[in-house]
Short mmCIF file of C-alpha atoms (C1' of nucleotides) and ligand atoms in Angstrom, two decimals:
data_model
loop_
_atom_site.label_atom_id
_atom_site.label_comp_id
_atom_site.label_asym_id
_atom_site.label_seq_id
_atom_site.Cartn_x
_atom_site.Cartn_y
_atom_site.Cartn_z
CA MET R 669 2.04 -16.00 -1.48
CA LYS R 670 4.91 -14.55 -3.39
CA LYS R 671 6.09 -11.19 -2.04
CA ASP R 672 5.24 -8.01 -3.90
CA SER R 673 8.57 -6.52 -4.96
CA ARG R 674 7.28 -3.71 -7.11
CA LEU R 675 8.23 -0.95 -4.69
CA SER R 676 11.78 -2.24 -4.68
CA SER R 677 11.63 -2.50 -8.46
CA VAL R 678 10.44 1.02 -9.17
CA LEU R 679 12.96 2.49 -6.76
CA HIS R 680 15.71 0.65 -8.56
CA ALA R 681 14.42 1.85 -11.92
CA LEU R 682 13.92 5.45 -10.82
CA LEU R 683 17.42 5.75 -9.39
CA HIS R 684 18.82 4.18 -12.50
CA MET R 685 16.95 6.72 -14.58
CA ALA R 686 18.06 9.56 -12.31
CA GLU R 687 21.68 8.72 -13.03
CA ARG R 688 21.16 8.98 -16.76
CA GLU R 689 20.63 11.71 -19.28
CA GLY R 690 17.77 11.12 -21.66
CA PRO R 691 15.20 8.35 -21.79
CA VAL R 692 15.77 4.77 -20.72
CA THR R 693 13.96 1.99 -22.54
CA SER R 694 11.97 -0.77 -20.92
CA GLU R 695 14.38 -3.18 -22.52
CA GLU R 696 17.37 -1.63 -20.78
CA LEU R 697 15.62 -1.56 -17.44
CA ALA R 698 14.50 -5.14 -17.91
CA VAL R 699 18.04 -6.35 -18.59
CA CYS R 700 19.39 -4.40 -15.64
CA MET R 701 16.75 -5.82 -13.32
CA HIS R 702 16.79 -9.33 -14.76
CA THR R 703 13.18 -9.27 -15.78
CA ASN R 704 10.91 -8.75 -18.74
CA PRO R 705 10.23 -5.44 -20.58
CA VAL R 706 6.48 -5.98 -20.31
CA VAL R 707 6.72 -6.23 -16.55
CA VAL R 708 8.64 -2.96 -16.54
CA ARG R 709 5.98 -1.26 -18.64
CA ARG R 710 3.17 -2.53 -16.47
CA THR R 711 4.71 -1.24 -13.30
CA MET R 712 6.10 2.00 -14.72
CA GLY R 713 2.74 2.61 -16.32
CA LEU R 714 1.29 3.22 -12.87
CA LEU R 715 3.94 5.85 -12.21
CA ARG R 716 3.21 7.44 -15.57
CA ASP R 717 -0.50 7.61 -14.75
CA ALA R 718 0.45 9.40 -11.56
CA GLY R 719 2.60 11.87 -13.47
CA LEU R 720 5.88 10.81 -11.88
CA VAL R 721 7.46 9.72 -15.15
CA VAL R 722 6.72 10.15 -18.84
CA SER R 723 7.02 7.58 -21.57
CA ALA R 724 7.72 8.17 -25.25
CA ARG R 725 7.09 5.74 -28.04
CA GLY R 726 9.08 5.11 -31.13
CA SER R 727 12.74 5.42 -31.88
CA GLY R 728 14.61 7.31 -29.20
CA GLY R 729 11.73 6.77 -26.81
CA GLY R 730 11.68 5.37 -23.32
CA TRP R 731 11.11 6.52 -19.77
CA GLN R 732 12.11 9.73 -18.03
CA ILE R 733 11.55 11.13 -14.56
CA MET R 734 9.25 14.12 -14.36
CA ALA R 735 9.14 14.50 -10.60
CA ASP R 736 11.36 16.33 -8.19
CA LEU R 737 13.50 13.76 -6.42
CA GLU R 738 13.24 15.82 -3.26
CA GLN R 739 9.47 15.59 -3.27
CA VAL R 740 8.78 11.95 -4.06
CA THR R 741 8.52 9.76 -0.98
CA LEU R 742 8.38 6.00 -0.62
CA ARG R 743 4.89 6.40 0.76
CA GLN R 744 3.77 8.19 -2.38
CA LEU R 745 5.20 5.39 -4.51
CA HIS R 746 3.46 2.81 -2.34
CA GLU R 747 0.18 4.60 -2.91
CA THR R 748 0.86 4.90 -6.62
CA LEU R 749 1.30 1.14 -6.78
CA GLY R 750 -2.21 0.76 -5.39
CA GLU R 751 -1.32 0.35 -1.71
CA PRO R 752 -0.75 -3.39 -1.89
CA ALA R 753 -1.17 -5.43 1.29
CA ILE R 754 1.74 -4.90 3.62
CA PHE R 755 1.34 -7.94 5.83
CA ALA R 756 1.58 -11.61 5.00
CA ILE R 757 -0.26 -12.49 8.21
CA GLY R 758 -3.91 -11.82 8.79
CA ASN R 759 -7.16 -12.89 10.29
CA ARG R 760 -8.77 -16.12 9.25
CA ASN R 761 -12.16 -14.44 8.85
CA GLU R 762 -12.53 -10.69 8.62
CA THR R 763 -16.21 -10.55 9.60
CA PRO R 764 -16.81 -13.29 12.15
CA GLN R 765 -20.03 -13.83 14.06
CA CYS R 766 -18.26 -15.57 16.88
CA LEU R 767 -17.30 -13.27 19.76
CA VAL R 768 -14.14 -15.25 20.41
CA GLU R 769 -12.94 -14.58 16.91
CA GLN R 770 -14.00 -10.95 17.13
CA SER R 771 -11.82 -10.50 20.20
CA VAL R 772 -8.86 -12.14 18.50
CA ASN R 773 -9.31 -10.06 15.37
CA ALA R 774 -9.53 -6.84 17.33
CA ALA R 775 -6.29 -7.51 19.15
CA LEU R 776 -4.41 -8.50 16.01
CA ASP R 777 -5.85 -5.67 13.95
CA ASP R 778 -4.72 -3.17 16.55
CA ALA R 779 -1.18 -4.43 16.53
CA PHE R 780 -0.99 -4.57 12.76
CA ALA R 781 -2.50 -1.13 12.37
CA GLU R 782 0.11 0.32 14.66
CA ALA R 783 2.97 -1.34 12.81
CA GLU R 784 1.53 -0.23 9.49
CA ALA R 785 1.25 3.34 10.70
CA LEU R 786 4.89 3.29 11.75
CA LEU R 787 6.00 1.85 8.45
CA LEU R 788 4.04 4.36 6.40
CA GLU R 789 5.31 7.18 8.55
CA ARG R 790 8.86 6.09 7.83
CA PHE R 791 8.06 5.73 4.15
CA SER R 792 6.73 9.26 4.09
CA ARG R 793 10.06 10.53 5.40
CA ILE R 794 12.28 8.89 2.79
CA THR R 795 12.63 10.71 -0.53
CA LEU R 796 14.17 9.59 -3.78
CA ALA R 797 16.79 12.29 -3.31
CA GLU R 798 17.91 10.67 -0.08
CA LEU R 799 18.19 7.27 -1.71
CA ALA R 800 20.17 8.80 -4.55
CA ALA R 801 22.52 10.42 -2.05
CA GLU R 802 22.91 7.14 -0.23
CA PHE R 803 23.83 5.50 -3.52
CA GLN R 804 26.43 8.20 -4.19
CA ARG R 805 27.98 7.48 -0.81
CA ARG R 806 28.17 3.78 -1.54
CA HIS R 807 29.56 4.45 -4.96
CA ALA R 808 32.29 6.70 -3.60
CA ALA R 809 33.19 4.14 -0.94
CA TYR R 810 33.30 1.44 -3.56
CA ARG R 811 35.66 3.40 -5.80
CA GLN R 812 37.87 4.10 -2.85
CA GLY R 813 37.97 0.39 -2.11
CA GLN R 814 38.97 -0.29 -5.71
CA ALA R 815 41.75 2.28 -5.84
CA MET H 1252 0.24 -13.48 -1.56
CA LYS H 1253 -2.24 -15.49 0.42
CA LYS H 1254 -2.08 -14.44 4.02
CA ASP H 1255 -0.97 -16.79 6.75
CA SER H 1256 -3.89 -16.97 9.18
CA ARG H 1257 -2.55 -19.59 11.52
CA LEU H 1258 -1.88 -17.19 14.36
CA SER H 1259 -5.47 -16.04 14.21
CA SER H 1260 -6.55 -19.68 14.02
CA VAL H 1261 -4.65 -20.93 17.01
CA LEU H 1262 -5.80 -18.01 19.12
CA HIS H 1263 -9.37 -18.81 18.24
CA ALA H 1264 -8.84 -22.46 19.05
CA LEU H 1265 -7.02 -21.82 22.31
CA LEU H 1266 -9.68 -19.45 23.62
CA HIS H 1267 -12.35 -21.92 22.62
CA MET H 1268 -10.50 -24.62 24.54
CA ALA H 1269 -10.00 -22.35 27.53
CA GLU H 1270 -13.77 -21.91 27.82
CA ARG H 1271 -14.33 -25.64 28.00
CA GLU H 1272 -13.78 -28.41 30.49
CA GLY H 1273 -12.08 -31.49 29.11
CA PRO H 1274 -10.59 -32.15 25.70
CA VAL H 1275 -11.85 -30.70 22.43
CA THR H 1276 -11.56 -32.77 19.27
CA SER H 1277 -10.06 -31.61 16.00
CA GLU H 1278 -13.44 -32.25 14.44
CA GLU H 1279 -15.19 -29.84 16.81
CA LEU H 1280 -12.59 -27.15 16.27
CA ALA H 1281 -12.75 -27.67 12.53
CA VAL H 1282 -16.52 -27.20 12.45
CA CYS H 1283 -16.28 -24.13 14.65
CA MET H 1284 -13.60 -22.59 12.46
CA HIS H 1285 -15.08 -23.69 9.16
CA THR H 1286 -12.12 -25.73 8.13
CA ASN H 1287 -10.80 -29.27 8.03
CA PRO H 1288 -9.76 -31.43 11.00
CA VAL H 1289 -6.44 -32.20 9.36
CA VAL H 1290 -5.62 -28.52 9.15
CA VAL H 1291 -6.39 -28.20 12.84
CA ARG H 1292 -4.11 -31.11 13.70
CA ARG H 1293 -1.28 -29.76 11.59
CA THR H 1294 -1.36 -26.39 13.25
CA MET H 1295 -2.09 -27.57 16.78
CA GLY H 1296 0.66 -30.12 16.38
CA LEU H 1297 3.19 -27.30 16.46
CA LEU H 1298 1.75 -26.08 19.75
CA ARG H 1299 1.89 -29.60 21.12
CA ASP H 1300 5.55 -29.93 20.15
CA ALA H 1301 6.15 -26.71 22.08
CA GLY H 1302 4.34 -28.08 25.13
CA LEU H 1303 1.53 -25.54 25.05
CA VAL H 1304 -1.19 -28.14 24.55
CA VAL H 1305 -1.50 -31.89 24.81
CA SER H 1306 -3.31 -34.24 22.47
CA ALA H 1307 -4.85 -37.58 23.30
CA ARG H 1308 -5.78 -40.24 20.81
CA GLY H 1309 -8.66 -42.62 20.85
CA SER H 1310 -12.14 -42.36 22.18
CA GLY H 1311 -12.56 -39.40 24.50
CA GLY H 1312 -9.38 -37.85 23.18
CA GLY H 1313 -8.70 -34.41 21.80
CA TRP H 1314 -6.80 -31.27 22.68
CA GLN H 1315 -6.27 -29.55 26.02
CA ILE H 1316 -4.32 -26.50 27.09
CA MET H 1317 -1.30 -27.18 29.27
CA ALA H 1318 0.04 -23.64 29.51
CA ASP H 1319 -0.73 -20.81 31.88
CA LEU H 1320 -2.89 -18.32 30.03
CA GLU H 1321 -1.10 -15.51 31.84
CA GLN H 1322 2.25 -16.61 30.49
CA VAL H 1323 1.58 -17.30 26.83
CA THR H 1324 2.10 -14.29 24.57
CA LEU H 1325 1.25 -13.73 20.94
CA ARG H 1326 4.93 -13.48 20.23
CA GLN H 1327 5.53 -16.91 21.69
CA LEU H 1328 2.78 -18.34 19.52
CA HIS H 1329 4.24 -16.63 16.47
CA GLU H 1330 7.58 -18.24 17.21
CA THR H 1331 5.94 -21.59 17.81
CA LEU H 1332 4.40 -21.37 14.36
CA GLY H 1333 7.89 -21.04 12.92
CA GLU H 1334 8.06 -17.25 12.69
CA PRO H 1335 6.40 -17.01 9.30
CA ALA H 1336 7.16 -13.99 7.13
CA ILE H 1337 5.39 -10.92 8.44
CA PHE H 1338 5.51 -8.78 5.31
CA ALA H 1339 3.95 -9.29 1.91
CA ILE H 1340 6.30 -6.71 0.41
CA GLY H 1341 9.99 -7.26 -0.06
CA ASN H 1342 13.09 -6.69 -2.09
CA ARG H 1343 13.32 -7.92 -5.61
CA ASN H 1344 16.76 -9.40 -5.02
CA GLU H 1345 18.14 -9.97 -1.54
CA THR H 1346 21.82 -10.11 -2.52
CA PRO H 1347 22.30 -7.67 -5.38
CA GLN H 1348 25.66 -6.75 -6.92
CA CYS H 1349 24.35 -3.41 -8.12
CA LEU H 1350 25.01 -0.56 -5.68
CA VAL H 1351 21.75 1.12 -6.65
CA GLU H 1352 19.81 -1.91 -5.58
CA GLN H 1353 21.90 -2.27 -2.44
CA SER H 1354 20.97 1.27 -1.43
CA VAL H 1355 17.28 0.62 -2.06
CA ASN H 1356 17.38 -2.63 -0.14
CA ALA H 1357 19.10 -1.05 2.81
CA ALA H 1358 16.50 1.68 3.11
CA LEU H 1359 13.57 -0.69 2.81
CA ASP H 1360 15.11 -3.27 5.12
CA ASP H 1361 15.59 -0.62 7.78
CA ALA H 1362 12.00 0.48 7.64
CA PHE H 1363 10.64 -3.05 7.66
CA ALA H 1364 12.92 -4.08 10.49
CA GLU H 1365 11.66 -1.23 12.61
CA ALA H 1366 8.01 -2.05 11.92
CA GLU H 1367 8.66 -5.70 12.65
CA ALA H 1368 10.32 -4.86 15.94
CA LEU H 1369 7.33 -2.78 16.95
CA LEU H 1370 4.89 -5.52 16.01
CA LEU H 1371 6.79 -8.22 17.88
CA GLU H 1372 7.11 -5.98 20.87
CA ARG H 1373 3.35 -5.54 20.92
CA PHE H 1374 2.87 -9.26 20.44
CA SER H 1375 5.10 -9.94 23.42
CA ARG H 1376 2.84 -7.81 25.60
CA ILE H 1377 -0.43 -9.53 24.79
CA THR H 1378 -1.23 -12.71 26.70
CA LEU H 1379 -3.91 -15.30 26.18
CA ALA H 1380 -5.37 -14.27 29.51
CA GLU H 1381 -5.91 -10.75 28.22
CA LEU H 1382 -7.63 -11.99 25.11
CA ALA H 1383 -9.83 -14.23 27.23
CA ALA H 1384 -10.75 -11.26 29.41
CA GLU H 1385 -11.51 -9.19 26.34
CA PHE H 1386 -13.81 -11.96 25.15
CA GLN H 1387 -15.57 -12.01 28.51
CA ARG H 1388 -16.20 -8.30 28.22
CA ARG H 1389 -17.66 -8.67 24.75
CA HIS H 1390 -19.73 -11.60 25.89
CA ALA H 1391 -21.17 -9.65 28.81
CA ALA H 1392 -21.93 -6.68 26.59
CA TYR H 1393 -23.59 -8.97 24.09
CA ARG H 1394 -25.83 -10.57 26.72
CA GLN H 1395 -26.75 -7.15 28.02
CA GLY H 1396 -27.73 -6.17 24.49
CA GLN H 1397 -29.88 -9.29 24.23
CA ALA H 1398 -31.65 -8.82 27.56
"C1'" DC C 52 -10.55 -59.17 21.21
"C1'" DC C 53 -13.13 -55.96 18.36
"C1'" DG C 54 -14.65 -51.87 16.72
"C1'" DA C 55 -15.44 -47.11 16.96
"C1'" DA C 56 -13.22 -42.82 18.03
"C1'" DT C 57 -9.34 -39.90 17.41
"C1'" DC C 58 -4.90 -38.27 16.48
"C1'" DG C 59 -0.46 -38.49 13.14
"C1'" DT C 60 1.17 -37.79 8.80
"C1'" DA C 61 2.22 -38.21 3.96
"C1'" DA C 62 0.78 -37.03 -0.51
"C1'" DT C 63 -1.86 -34.49 -3.47
"C1'" DA C 64 -5.01 -30.91 -5.07
"C1'" DA C 65 -7.20 -26.42 -4.97
"C1'" DT C 66 -6.46 -21.53 -4.58
"C1'" DC C 67 -4.86 -16.96 -5.01
"C1'" DG C 68 -1.91 -13.20 -6.30
"C1'" DA C 69 2.58 -11.65 -8.27
"C1'" DA C 70 5.56 -12.25 -11.95
"C1'" DG C 71 6.74 -13.77 -16.48
"C1'" DT C 72 5.58 -14.61 -21.50
"C1'" DT C 73 3.48 -14.23 -25.91
"C1'" DA C 74 1.11 -11.69 -29.26
"C1'" DC C 75 -0.31 -7.93 -31.59
"C1'" DA C 76 -1.76 -3.07 -32.00
"C1'" DT C 77 -0.25 1.89 -31.83
"C1'" DG C 78 2.60 5.65 -32.52
"C1'" DA C 79 7.03 8.22 -33.48
"C1'" DA C 80 11.34 8.88 -35.86
"C1'" DA C 81 14.77 8.13 -39.46
"C1'" DT X 1339 7.96 2.59 -45.13
"C1'" DT X 1340 10.83 0.44 -42.12
"C1'" DT X 1341 12.34 0.29 -37.48
"C1'" DC X 1342 12.07 1.25 -32.77
"C1'" DA X 1343 9.56 1.46 -28.70
"C1'" DT X 1344 5.47 1.69 -25.79
"C1'" DG X 1345 0.34 -0.13 -24.63
"C1'" DT X 1346 -2.26 -3.83 -23.42
"C1'" DA X 1347 -4.76 -8.09 -23.41
"C1'" DA X 1348 -4.41 -12.94 -22.65
"C1'" DC X 1349 -2.24 -16.66 -20.95
"C1'" DT X 1350 1.24 -19.28 -18.29
"C1'" DT X 1351 4.29 -19.99 -14.53
"C1'" DC X 1352 5.62 -19.63 -9.84
"C1'" DG X 1353 5.36 -19.59 -4.75
"C1'" DA X 1354 2.98 -19.91 -0.69
"C1'" DT X 1355 -1.09 -21.21 2.19
"C1'" DT X 1356 -4.94 -23.98 2.77
"C1'" DA X 1357 -7.89 -27.96 1.79
"C1'" DT X 1358 -8.62 -32.80 0.87
"C1'" DT X 1359 -7.79 -37.68 0.60
"C1'" DA X 1360 -5.92 -41.72 2.37
"C1'" DC X 1361 -4.14 -44.68 5.57
"C1'" DG X 1362 -1.65 -45.92 9.80
"C1'" DA X 1363 -1.39 -45.87 14.94
"C1'" DT X 1364 -3.46 -45.56 19.50
"C1'" DT X 1365 -6.98 -45.60 23.03
"C1'" DC X 1366 -11.35 -46.59 25.09
"C1'" DG X 1367 -15.56 -49.38 25.79
"C1'" DG X 1368 -18.10 -53.44 25.54
S1 FES P 1644 -15.30 -20.27 19.48
FE1 FES P 1644 -15.07 -20.79 17.38
S2 FES P 1644 -16.88 -20.20 16.37
FE2 FES P 1644 -17.01 -19.37 18.41
S1 FES P 1645 21.08 0.21 -11.78
FE1 FES P 1645 20.09 -1.67 -12.16
S2 FES P 1645 21.62 -3.21 -12.12
FE2 FES P 1645 22.58 -1.36 -11.44
#
DNA sequence: CCGAATCGTAATAATCGAAGTTACATGAAA
DNA sequence: TTTCATGTAACTTCGATTATTACGATTCGG
């Protein structure tokens, strides 16, 4: 299956918005991310429903961040997106009768659960503010390289 | 994305084969796993190329394990299957110009790399022999429940 | 030798979810 | 009232696994 890149997308959009005064339109975000405004609205709509951003219609409208960058974690965003499946590998049959398959499933499920726990734990420790700071560092380094 | 269930499949097949004397046909494995013989051959073919099993054509043919159950790990099987993508979540663009996106990618890549390392480490510690033993335990418990 | 059993493999279809597109309605501002 | 912008449904496209069909190649038994 095609990978779910919405987490990456909303992070990109949120940081972009954080760098700007005033609302950003779906059209702008779509151009910047090489995608379609409707896709932006669909995904950002989930963040709006969670209260992380607000949208305004009509002239001068667009999207704005309502959350504290220090408080929003990657884990929270993952949850807001509906906790999509993390792994592209899984069991052939989730509820097998066969004891052989049950043993295999149990072993794999254990390993995946542990890796998922680690990933989510890391996600819960990364805030938007940290990503913004990391971007500032890269930006400064880039300008230094240019000068 | 549809999940890749080949690791689960080959484990099931290998344990099934380990419990049996003599070769097992693709047809038998396919019935047991509710799939198609051609799918079995495609997947088992990778294990054959890696020397883990042998296949014999013609009447009385089929598949047999050639590897030591104590030596074969889940990680080895994962590699044999071509190291398919582990995650169903990823970056929107793997080689972005935009520094914002580069920062996002770096943070996500780090977290995923760490989770992947943990998963592969666990995989490298689980052998076919251990899964077989786990099956034996379940089988014994099941018979006790029946008696 | 012949014929059934079995694997080997290419080519094609079915499937499933994310992403993209089109279309139109709704609401806000100039 | 015209224009800008979101809201959303419906549909298409895309990407990856899995399933199916078809046929060739090999091995065993009689
Ligand atoms: S060994 Fe496959 S169904 Fe039990
Ligand atoms: S912020 Fe999106 S392309 Fe740079």
